[in-house]
XYZ file of C-alpha atoms in Angstrom:
90
model
C 102.955 -183.067 208.910
C 100.921 -183.291 205.691
C 98.055 -184.906 206.755
C 97.952 -183.086 210.150
C 98.720 -179.316 207.595
C 95.870 -180.741 205.145
C 93.172 -181.582 207.658
C 93.665 -178.862 209.469
C 93.121 -176.927 206.215
C 89.746 -178.810 205.564
C 88.671 -178.435 209.002
C 89.492 -174.242 209.590
C 88.805 -172.976 205.720
C 86.862 -176.196 202.739
C 84.180 -176.790 205.700
C 83.787 -173.240 206.937
C 83.091 -171.853 203.851
C 86.572 -170.069 203.469
C 86.783 -171.743 199.447
C 83.881 -169.460 198.867
C 83.768 -167.144 195.535
C 82.909 -164.870 198.325
C 85.269 -164.508 200.470
C 88.000 -164.392 197.864
C 90.946 -162.517 199.160
C 89.640 -159.678 196.547
C 85.962 -158.719 197.542
C 86.626 -159.818 201.222
C 85.213 -156.553 202.802
C 88.344 -156.959 205.816
C 91.753 -157.150 205.367
C 93.639 -159.552 203.452
C 96.269 -160.719 204.851
C 93.830 -161.950 207.564
C 92.280 -165.034 205.451
C 91.411 -167.220 208.112
C 88.651 -170.291 208.440
C 88.526 -171.226 212.013
C 86.605 -174.377 213.358
C 85.344 -175.228 216.780
C 85.007 -178.274 217.776
C 83.075 -179.731 221.537
C 83.484 -183.242 222.713
C 81.277 -185.132 225.535
C 84.290 -187.299 226.682
C 81.288 -189.241 228.806
C 80.032 -190.462 224.732
C 83.395 -192.973 225.035
C 84.559 -192.498 227.858
C 84.292 -192.391 231.680
C 86.034 -188.265 232.344
C 87.697 -189.776 235.167
C 89.745 -192.759 232.733
C 90.241 -189.795 230.321
C 92.406 -187.983 233.021
C 94.320 -190.736 234.298
C 95.240 -191.412 230.600
C 95.885 -187.423 229.411
C 98.671 -187.823 233.040
C 99.655 -191.076 231.978
C 100.728 -189.122 227.693
C 102.068 -186.581 229.943
C 104.267 -187.650 231.719
C 105.314 -189.853 228.616
C 106.457 -187.659 226.403
C 108.322 -185.134 229.516
C 110.994 -188.272 229.308
C 110.302 -188.355 225.415
C 114.592 -187.545 224.295
C 114.771 -183.035 223.581
C 114.457 -181.472 220.009
C 117.928 -180.271 219.710
C 118.454 -176.800 222.166
C 115.775 -177.348 224.803
C 116.127 -178.689 228.179
C 112.289 -180.539 228.365
C 110.665 -181.934 225.512
C 107.213 -180.106 226.181
C 103.021 -180.529 223.849
C 102.730 -177.221 222.385
C 101.109 -174.941 224.924
C 102.371 -177.207 227.904
C 104.375 -174.609 228.542
C 102.300 -171.640 228.437
C 100.133 -174.255 230.571
C 102.761 -174.271 232.643
C 103.256 -170.508 233.566
C 99.286 -169.884 233.730
C 99.655 -171.900 236.990
C 102.701 -170.199 238.081
């Protein structure tokens, strides 16, 4: 997890310029508690594989995730956001 958090920090902070002097907590005109950067990426799936193959693979992945033994205290295994997705559909 440490590697993933560093990649997120680099993409959302360093690459976005959050380490530049003008964004220091002391100089920002925004609430210093924010201290957040962001990284957005759009991917053209068709550059890698067909959209249909991607959707089929993702459906398979989701099915396999649900088969996993849940963490203690939970009834089901979920990926982040999957419960919210279900709630929104309902």
